[in-house]
PDB file of C-alpha atoms in Angstrom:
ATOM      1  CA  LYS A  67     -42.728-106.644 186.635  1.00 87.00           C
ATOM      2  CA  GLN A  68     -43.534-108.346 189.345  1.00 92.00           C
ATOM      3  CA  GLU A  69     -41.020-110.984 190.951  1.00 94.00           C
ATOM      4  CA  VAL A  70     -41.227-113.418 194.042  1.00 96.00           C
ATOM      5  CA  THR A  71     -38.005-115.028 195.225  1.00 96.00           C
ATOM      6  CA  GLN A  72     -38.501-117.448 197.018  1.00 97.00           C
ATOM      7  CA  ILE A  73     -35.054-117.974 200.223  1.00 92.00           C
ATOM      8  CA  PRO A  74     -33.558-120.403 200.138  1.00 92.00           C
ATOM      9  CA  ALA A  75     -34.385-122.526 197.471  1.00 93.00           C
ATOM     10  CA  ALA A  76     -33.638-125.799 199.522  1.00 95.00           C
ATOM     11  CA  LEU A  77     -34.043-126.228 203.761  1.00 96.00           C
ATOM     12  CA  SER A  78     -33.195-129.636 205.465  1.00 97.00           C
ATOM     13  CA  VAL A  79     -34.063-129.843 208.720  1.00 96.00           C
ATOM     14  CA  PRO A  80     -34.783-132.721 212.249  1.00 97.00           C
ATOM     15  CA  GLU A  81     -38.407-133.396 212.722  1.00 97.00           C
ATOM     16  CA  GLY A  82     -39.301-131.344 216.200  1.00 97.00           C
ATOM     17  CA  GLU A  83     -37.994-128.146 215.155  1.00 96.00           C
ATOM     18  CA  ASN A  84     -39.671-124.506 214.228  1.00 97.00           C
ATOM     19  CA  LEU A  85     -38.568-123.462 210.967  1.00 96.00           C
ATOM     20  CA  VAL A  86     -39.776-120.454 208.553  1.00 96.00           C
ATOM     21  CA  LEU A  87     -39.471-119.887 204.506  1.00 97.00           C
ATOM     22  CA  ASN A  88     -39.556-116.911 203.426  1.00 97.00           C
ATOM     23  CA  CYS A  89     -40.534-114.792 199.870  1.00 98.00           C
ATOM     24  CA  SER A  90     -40.083-111.196 198.946  1.00 98.00           C
ATOM     25  CA  PHE A  91     -41.919-109.594 196.127  1.00 97.00           C
ATOM     26  CA  THR A  92     -40.426-105.662 193.879  1.00 96.00           C
ATOM     27  CA  ASP A  93     -44.032-103.996 193.434  1.00 93.00           C
ATOM     28  CA  SER A  94     -46.514-103.673 196.985  1.00 91.00           C
ATOM     29  CA  ALA A  95     -49.774-103.358 194.997  1.00 89.00           C
ATOM     30  CA  ILE A  96     -50.434-106.632 195.761  1.00 89.00           C
ATOM     31  CA  TYR A  97     -54.255-107.699 196.262  1.00 86.00           C
ATOM     32  CA  ASN A  98     -52.673-110.960 198.413  1.00 88.00           C
ATOM     33  CA  LEU A  99     -50.390-113.476 199.148  1.00 93.00           C
ATOM     34  CA  GLN A 100     -50.871-116.576 198.652  1.00 93.00           C
ATOM     35  CA  TRP A 101     -48.783-120.178 200.291  1.00 96.00           C
ATOM     36  CA  PHE A 102     -49.099-122.721 198.941  1.00 96.00           C
ATOM     37  CA  ARG A 103     -47.691-126.693 198.325  1.00 97.00           C
ATOM     38  CA  GLN A 104     -46.666-129.168 196.115  1.00 95.00           C
ATOM     39  CA  ASP A 105     -45.478-132.530 196.894  1.00 95.00           C
ATOM     40  CA  PRO A 106     -43.829-134.475 193.526  1.00 91.00           C
ATOM     41  CA  GLY A 107     -45.562-134.747 190.845  1.00 89.00           C
ATOM     42  CA  LYS A 108     -48.859-133.132 191.884  1.00 91.00           C
ATOM     43  CA  GLY A 109     -50.452-130.149 191.913  1.00 92.00           C
ATOM     44  CA  LEU A 110     -50.536-127.481 194.353  1.00 94.00           C
ATOM     45  CA  THR A 111     -52.755-126.908 198.307  1.00 94.00           C
ATOM     46  CA  SER A 112     -54.111-123.590 199.642  1.00 92.00           C
ATOM     47  CA  LEU A 113     -52.412-123.791 202.346  1.00 95.00           C
ATOM     48  CA  LEU A 114     -53.047-120.480 204.007  1.00 94.00           C
ATOM     49  CA  LEU A 115     -54.675-116.042 202.390  1.00 90.00           C
ATOM     50  CA  ILE A 116     -53.030-113.182 203.599  1.00 91.00           C
ATOM     51  CA  GLN A 117     -55.539-109.752 202.353  1.00 87.00           C
ATOM     52  CA  SER A 118     -53.457-106.982 201.594  1.00 87.00           C
ATOM     53  CA  SER A 119     -55.249-105.365 204.841  1.00 87.00           C
ATOM     54  CA  GLN A 120     -53.960-107.724 207.099  1.00 90.00           C
ATOM     55  CA  ARG A 121     -50.192-108.998 208.768  1.00 94.00           C
ATOM     56  CA  GLU A 122     -51.351-112.630 209.754  1.00 94.00           C
ATOM     57  CA  GLN A 123     -52.888-115.825 209.232  1.00 94.00           C
ATOM     58  CA  THR A 124     -53.020-119.004 210.948  1.00 95.00           C
ATOM     59  CA  SER A 125     -53.450-122.666 210.553  1.00 94.00           C
ATOM     60  CA  GLY A 126     -52.643-125.103 212.685  1.00 96.00           C
ATOM     61  CA  ARG A 127     -49.081-125.663 213.171  1.00 97.00           C
ATOM     62  CA  LEU A 128     -48.937-122.343 209.866  1.00 97.00           C
ATOM     63  CA  ASN A 129     -49.112-119.074 210.360  1.00 97.00           C
ATOM     64  CA  ALA A 130     -47.815-116.343 207.579  1.00 97.00           C
ATOM     65  CA  SER A 131     -47.130-113.903 207.965  1.00 97.00           C
ATOM     66  CA  LEU A 132     -47.627-110.377 205.514  1.00 97.00           C
ATOM     67  CA  ASP A 133     -45.529-106.947 205.874  1.00 96.00           C
ATOM     68  CA  LYS A 134     -46.197-105.265 202.356  1.00 93.00           C
ATOM     69  CA  SER A 135     -44.064-101.829 202.565  1.00 93.00           C
ATOM     70  CA  SER A 136     -41.361-104.591 202.958  1.00 95.00           C
ATOM     71  CA  GLY A 137     -42.021-106.683 199.723  1.00 96.00           C
ATOM     72  CA  ARG A 138     -41.938-109.755 202.677  1.00 97.00           C
ATOM     73  CA  SER A 139     -43.632-112.812 203.673  1.00 98.00           C
ATOM     74  CA  THR A 140     -42.845-115.553 206.052  1.00 97.00           C
ATOM     75  CA  LEU A 141     -44.534-118.763 206.637  1.00 97.00           C
ATOM     76  CA  TYR A 142     -43.528-120.308 210.212  1.00 97.00           C
ATOM     77  CA  ILE A 143     -44.358-124.079 210.491  1.00 97.00           C
ATOM     78  CA  ALA A 144     -44.091-125.251 214.418  1.00 97.00           C
ATOM     79  CA  ALA A 145     -42.891-128.153 215.241  1.00 97.00           C
ATOM     80  CA  SER A 146     -42.422-130.389 211.846  1.00 97.00           C
ATOM     81  CA  GLN A 147     -43.249-133.035 210.649  1.00 97.00           C
ATOM     82  CA  PRO A 148     -41.884-135.798 208.252  1.00 96.00           C
ATOM     83  CA  GLY A 149     -44.923-135.152 206.676  1.00 96.00           C
ATOM     84  CA  ASP A 150     -44.478-131.759 205.857  1.00 97.00           C
ATOM     85  CA  SER A 151     -41.919-132.743 203.601  1.00 98.00           C
ATOM     86  CA  ALA A 152     -42.290-131.000 200.335  1.00 97.00           C
ATOM     87  CA  THR A 153     -42.098-127.997 198.521  1.00 96.00           C
ATOM     88  CA  TYR A 154     -43.606-124.324 199.394  1.00 97.00           C
ATOM     89  CA  LEU A 155     -44.564-121.477 197.400  1.00 96.00           C
ATOM     90  CA  CYS A 156     -45.533-118.371 197.590  1.00 96.00           C
ATOM     91  CA  ALA A 157     -47.041-116.411 194.832  1.00 95.00           C
ATOM     92  CA  VAL A 158     -49.003-112.944 194.872  1.00 93.00           C
ATOM     93  CA  SER A 159     -52.145-111.376 193.549  1.00 89.00           C
ATOM     94  CA  GLN A 160     -52.323-108.568 191.336  1.00 80.00           C
ATOM     95  CA  GLY A 161     -55.917-108.522 190.152  1.00 70.00           C
ATOM     96  CA  ALA A 162     -57.560-110.201 187.133  1.00 61.00           C
ATOM     97  CA  GLN A 163     -56.725-113.277 189.338  1.00 69.00           C
ATOM     98  CA  LYS A 164     -53.071-113.160 188.291  1.00 79.00           C
ATOM     99  CA  LEU A 165     -51.030-114.892 190.224  1.00 90.00           C
ATOM    100  CA  VAL A 166     -47.274-114.493 190.302  1.00 92.00           C
ATOM    101  CA  PHE A 167     -45.121-117.186 191.795  1.00 95.00           C
ATOM    102  CA  GLY A 168     -41.358-116.892 193.842  1.00 96.00           C
ATOM    103  CA  GLN A 169     -39.433-120.679 192.274  1.00 95.00           C
ATOM    104  CA  GLY A 170     -40.000-122.407 195.650  1.00 95.00           C
ATOM    105  CA  THR A 171     -38.627-123.484 198.885  1.00 96.00           C
ATOM    106  CA  ARG A 172     -38.016-127.424 198.948  1.00 96.00           C
ATOM    107  CA  LEU A 173     -38.479-128.436 202.336  1.00 97.00           C
ATOM    108  CA  THR A 174     -37.567-131.772 204.583  1.00 97.00           C
ATOM    109  CA  ILE A 175     -37.761-132.761 207.406  1.00 97.00           C
ATOM    110  CA  ASN A 176     -35.911-135.842 208.649  1.00 95.00           C
ATOM    111  CA  PRO A 177     -36.968-137.897 211.069  1.00 93.00           C
TER     112      PRO A 177
ATOM    113  CA  ASP B  13     -66.410-135.406 195.150  1.00 58.00           C
ATOM    114  CA  GLY B  14     -65.947-131.319 193.158  1.00 67.00           C
ATOM    115  CA  GLY B  15     -62.840-131.182 191.746  1.00 92.00           C
ATOM    116  CA  ILE B  16     -59.912-130.370 189.026  1.00 95.00           C
ATOM    117  CA  THR B  17     -58.809-133.053 186.659  1.00 96.00           C
ATOM    118  CA  GLN B  18     -56.684-133.209 184.571  1.00 97.00           C
ATOM    119  CA  SER B  19     -56.109-136.000 182.005  1.00 94.00           C
ATOM    120  CA  PRO B  20     -53.454-137.793 180.693  1.00 94.00           C
ATOM    121  CA  LYS B  21     -51.237-138.411 184.088  1.00 94.00           C
ATOM    122  CA  TYR B  22     -48.017-138.728 181.207  1.00 94.00           C
ATOM    123  CA  LEU B  23     -47.853-137.690 177.669  1.00 93.00           C
ATOM    124  CA  PHE B  24     -45.858-137.663 175.299  1.00 91.00           C
ATOM    125  CA  ARG B  25     -45.290-135.717 172.005  1.00 89.00           C
ATOM    126  CA  LYS B  26     -43.488-136.286 168.949  1.00 88.00           C
ATOM    127  CA  GLU B  27     -41.854-133.641 167.105  1.00 83.00           C
ATOM    128  CA  GLY B  28     -44.355-131.106 164.708  1.00 86.00           C
ATOM    129  CA  GLN B  29     -47.283-132.513 166.454  1.00 91.00           C
ATOM    130  CA  ASN B  30     -50.028-130.910 168.185  1.00 94.00           C
ATOM    131  CA  VAL B  31     -51.305-132.546 170.912  1.00 95.00           C
ATOM    132  CA  THR B  32     -54.615-131.698 173.345  1.00 96.00           C
ATOM    133  CA  LEU B  33     -54.240-132.048 177.584  1.00 97.00           C
ATOM    134  CA  SER B  34     -58.015-131.950 179.139  1.00 97.00           C
ATOM    135  CA  CYS B  35     -58.909-130.149 182.240  1.00 98.00           C
ATOM    136  CA  GLU B  36     -62.218-130.456 183.526  1.00 97.00           C
ATOM    137  CA  GLN B  37     -63.936-128.947 186.870  1.00 97.00           C
ATOM    138  CA  ASN B  38     -66.979-129.933 189.070  1.00 95.00           C
ATOM    139  CA  LEU B  39     -66.660-127.120 191.140  1.00 92.00           C
ATOM    140  CA  ASN B  40     -69.011-124.556 189.466  1.00 91.00           C
ATOM    141  CA  HIS B  41     -65.965-121.795 188.706  1.00 90.00           C
ATOM    142  CA  ASP B  42     -66.451-119.527 186.682  1.00 89.00           C
ATOM    143  CA  ALA B  43     -62.573-118.782 186.106  1.00 91.00           C
ATOM    144  CA  MET B  44     -59.643-121.091 184.593  1.00 95.00           C
ATOM    145  CA  TYR B  45     -55.492-120.792 184.656  1.00 95.00           C
ATOM    146  CA  TRP B  46     -52.643-122.974 182.622  1.00 97.00           C
ATOM    147  CA  TYR B  47     -49.797-122.551 184.225  1.00 97.00           C
ATOM    148  CA  ARG B  48     -46.198-124.521 183.366  1.00 97.00           C
ATOM    149  CA  GLN B  49     -43.812-126.077 185.605  1.00 96.00           C
ATOM    150  CA  ASP B  50     -39.768-126.358 184.715  1.00 93.00           C
ATOM    151  CA  PRO B  51     -37.536-127.465 187.998  1.00 85.00           C
ATOM    152  CA  GLY B  52     -36.377-125.925 189.940  1.00 77.00           C
ATOM    153  CA  GLN B  53     -39.319-123.149 189.035  1.00 80.00           C
ATOM    154  CA  GLY B  54     -42.657-121.204 189.738  1.00 85.00           C
ATOM    155  CA  LEU B  55     -45.580-121.384 187.897  1.00 93.00           C
ATOM    156  CA  ARG B  56     -45.925-119.574 184.679  1.00 94.00           C
ATOM    157  CA  LEU B  57     -49.013-117.919 183.635  1.00 94.00           C
ATOM    158  CA  ILE B  58     -49.829-119.662 179.599  1.00 96.00           C
ATOM    159  CA  TYR B  59     -53.199-118.827 179.271  1.00 96.00           C
ATOM    160  CA  TYR B  60     -56.561-117.903 181.662  1.00 94.00           C
ATOM    161  CA  SER B  61     -60.266-117.456 181.067  1.00 94.00           C
ATOM    162  CA  GLN B  62     -62.726-115.782 183.690  1.00 89.00           C
ATOM    163  CA  ILE B  63     -65.926-116.582 181.374  1.00 89.00           C
ATOM    164  CA  VAL B  64     -67.135-118.958 178.828  1.00 94.00           C
ATOM    165  CA  ASN B  65     -66.006-118.272 175.423  1.00 95.00           C
ATOM    166  CA  ASP B  66     -63.271-115.802 176.642  1.00 93.00           C
ATOM    167  CA  PHE B  67     -59.728-115.821 177.249  1.00 95.00           C
ATOM    168  CA  GLN B  68     -56.674-113.554 177.936  1.00 93.00           C
ATOM    169  CA  LYS B  69     -52.955-114.320 177.221  1.00 95.00           C
ATOM    170  CA  GLY B  70     -50.767-114.661 180.347  1.00 92.00           C
ATOM    171  CA  ASP B  71     -46.839-114.700 180.280  1.00 91.00           C
ATOM    172  CA  ILE B  72     -46.004-117.446 177.929  1.00 94.00           C
ATOM    173  CA  ALA B  73     -48.429-118.183 175.554  1.00 96.00           C
ATOM    174  CA  GLU B  74     -46.546-118.461 172.491  1.00 96.00           C
ATOM    175  CA  GLY B  75     -47.139-121.781 171.060  1.00 95.00           C
ATOM    176  CA  TYR B  76     -50.066-122.148 173.122  1.00 97.00           C
ATOM    177  CA  SER B  77     -53.718-122.552 171.994  1.00 97.00           C
ATOM    178  CA  VAL B  78     -57.456-122.545 173.796  1.00 98.00           C
ATOM    179  CA  SER B  79     -60.882-123.104 174.068  1.00 97.00           C
ATOM    180  CA  ARG B  80     -63.848-122.235 176.949  1.00 97.00           C
ATOM    181  CA  GLU B  81     -66.656-123.778 175.272  1.00 97.00           C
ATOM    182  CA  LYS B  82     -67.528-124.799 178.365  1.00 96.00           C
ATOM    183  CA  LYS B  83     -67.947-124.496 181.889  1.00 96.00           C
ATOM    184  CA  GLU B  84     -66.288-126.980 183.571  1.00 97.00           C
ATOM    185  CA  SER B  85     -63.423-127.356 180.338  1.00 98.00           C
ATOM    186  CA  PHE B  86     -61.089-125.275 179.755  1.00 98.00           C
ATOM    187  CA  PRO B  87     -58.266-127.995 177.564  1.00 98.00           C
ATOM    188  CA  LEU B  88     -54.772-126.485 175.567  1.00 98.00           C
ATOM    189  CA  THR B  89     -53.001-127.378 173.082  1.00 97.00           C
ATOM    190  CA  VAL B  90     -49.389-127.735 173.074  1.00 95.00           C
ATOM    191  CA  THR B  91     -48.830-126.869 169.132  1.00 93.00           C
ATOM    192  CA  SER B  92     -45.573-127.443 167.321  1.00 88.00           C
ATOM    193  CA  ALA B  93     -44.430-123.935 167.190  1.00 87.00           C
ATOM    194  CA  GLN B  94     -43.984-124.226 171.561  1.00 88.00           C
ATOM    195  CA  LYS B  95     -39.697-124.662 170.998  1.00 86.00           C
ATOM    196  CA  ASN B  96     -39.408-126.577 174.698  1.00 90.00           C
ATOM    197  CA  PRO B  97     -42.901-127.812 175.462  1.00 92.00           C
ATOM    198  CA  THR B  98     -41.664-130.201 177.887  1.00 94.00           C
ATOM    199  CA  ALA B  99     -43.152-129.257 180.930  1.00 95.00           C
ATOM    200  CA  PHE B 100     -45.398-129.821 184.296  1.00 96.00           C
ATOM    201  CA  TYR B 101     -48.332-128.515 183.169  1.00 97.00           C
ATOM    202  CA  LEU B 102     -50.743-126.949 186.202  1.00 97.00           C
ATOM    203  CA  CYS B 103     -54.568-126.129 185.543  1.00 97.00           C
ATOM    204  CA  ALA B 104     -55.918-124.584 188.077  1.00 95.00           C
ATOM    205  CA  SER B 105     -60.169-122.368 188.321  1.00 93.00           C
ATOM    206  CA  SER B 106     -61.434-120.026 190.980  1.00 89.00           C
ATOM    207  CA  LEU B 107     -64.464-118.190 191.824  1.00 82.00           C
ATOM    208  CA  SER B 108     -65.378-115.021 189.517  1.00 71.00           C
ATOM    209  CA  PRO B 109     -64.764-111.951 191.619  1.00 63.00           C
ATOM    210  CA  GLN B 110     -68.439-110.652 190.052  1.00 60.00           C
ATOM    211  CA  LEU B 111     -70.299-113.970 191.935  1.00 57.00           C
ATOM    212  CA  ALA B 112     -68.363-114.119 194.598  1.00 55.00           C
ATOM    213  CA  ALA B 113     -68.691-110.794 196.084  1.00 58.00           C
ATOM    214  CA  GLY B 114     -68.610-111.160 200.334  1.00 61.00           C
ATOM    215  CA  ARG B 115     -66.963-113.816 199.819  1.00 60.00           C
ATOM    216  CA  ARG B 116     -63.743-112.295 199.226  1.00 59.00           C
ATOM    217  CA  TRP B 117     -62.010-115.289 200.530  1.00 56.00           C
ATOM    218  CA  ALA B 118     -63.534-118.056 197.837  1.00 53.00           C
ATOM    219  CA  TRP B 119     -63.202-115.807 195.099  1.00 54.00           C
ATOM    220  CA  GLU B 120     -59.304-114.801 195.611  1.00 69.00           C
ATOM    221  CA  THR B 121     -58.672-118.989 195.927  1.00 81.00           C
ATOM    222  CA  GLN B 122     -57.042-120.887 193.273  1.00 88.00           C
ATOM    223  CA  TYR B 123     -58.501-124.799 192.835  1.00 90.00           C
ATOM    224  CA  PHE B 124     -55.444-127.230 191.158  1.00 94.00           C
ATOM    225  CA  GLY B 125     -54.932-130.692 189.416  1.00 96.00           C
ATOM    226  CA  PRO B 126     -53.377-132.978 189.548  1.00 95.00           C
ATOM    227  CA  GLY B 127     -51.408-132.081 186.458  1.00 96.00           C
ATOM    228  CA  THR B 128     -49.529-133.828 183.749  1.00 97.00           C
ATOM    229  CA  ARG B 129     -46.282-134.336 182.517  1.00 96.00           C
ATOM    230  CA  LEU B 130     -45.446-133.514 179.330  1.00 95.00           C
ATOM    231  CA  LEU B 131     -42.196-135.171 176.991  1.00 92.00           C
ATOM    232  CA  VAL B 132     -41.303-135.129 174.005  1.00 87.00           C
ATOM    233  CA  LEU B 133     -40.242-138.017 172.103  1.00 81.00           C
TER     234      LEU B 133
END
């Protein structure tokens, strides 16, 4: 059974710092991996999707990498801003559109 | 504007009562999903539907029921058999893989609604 783990559960950094969020999964047979953002009491917003054949995806200040063989993905956020404060979730797809989610990392950017 | 709407934003359930959460989308998506989120945890799949009049159980379907009579709508009923219903419920939709061939990046992305918080009185 696929299990997805995100470490740390919470992270607090000063504004302007670069930071890395981690995601690991136990079964490397995935179609893709997605990173989502969730603001308190809100739904999820898709940030980046990496296909299983890809190594990384970039969108603005965000860069996501995927190492399928080791079961790991990272989300790199450059020049962090207070508006980046949110919970970040990663999820892997194993077909039939079913996503398995990690528990999330709650990120706080301090002005 | 295209999107997914969920109602109500907050819902209160009395002991022994069934309650229904609404999910509507105007994105012309074939596939729809229901997830449950508990505090400090990720999302867990309750039910999903790839096409009208068809749906499958997810990982935690016990105590829940769904229907898919229209493409735009996928209501979730939390029955009295669900003993711990207090949670945040999220609905999502996506294009069907069969209809989006050649646009793989699109059909693999799920779009989420704003959620419904269910509380027990």
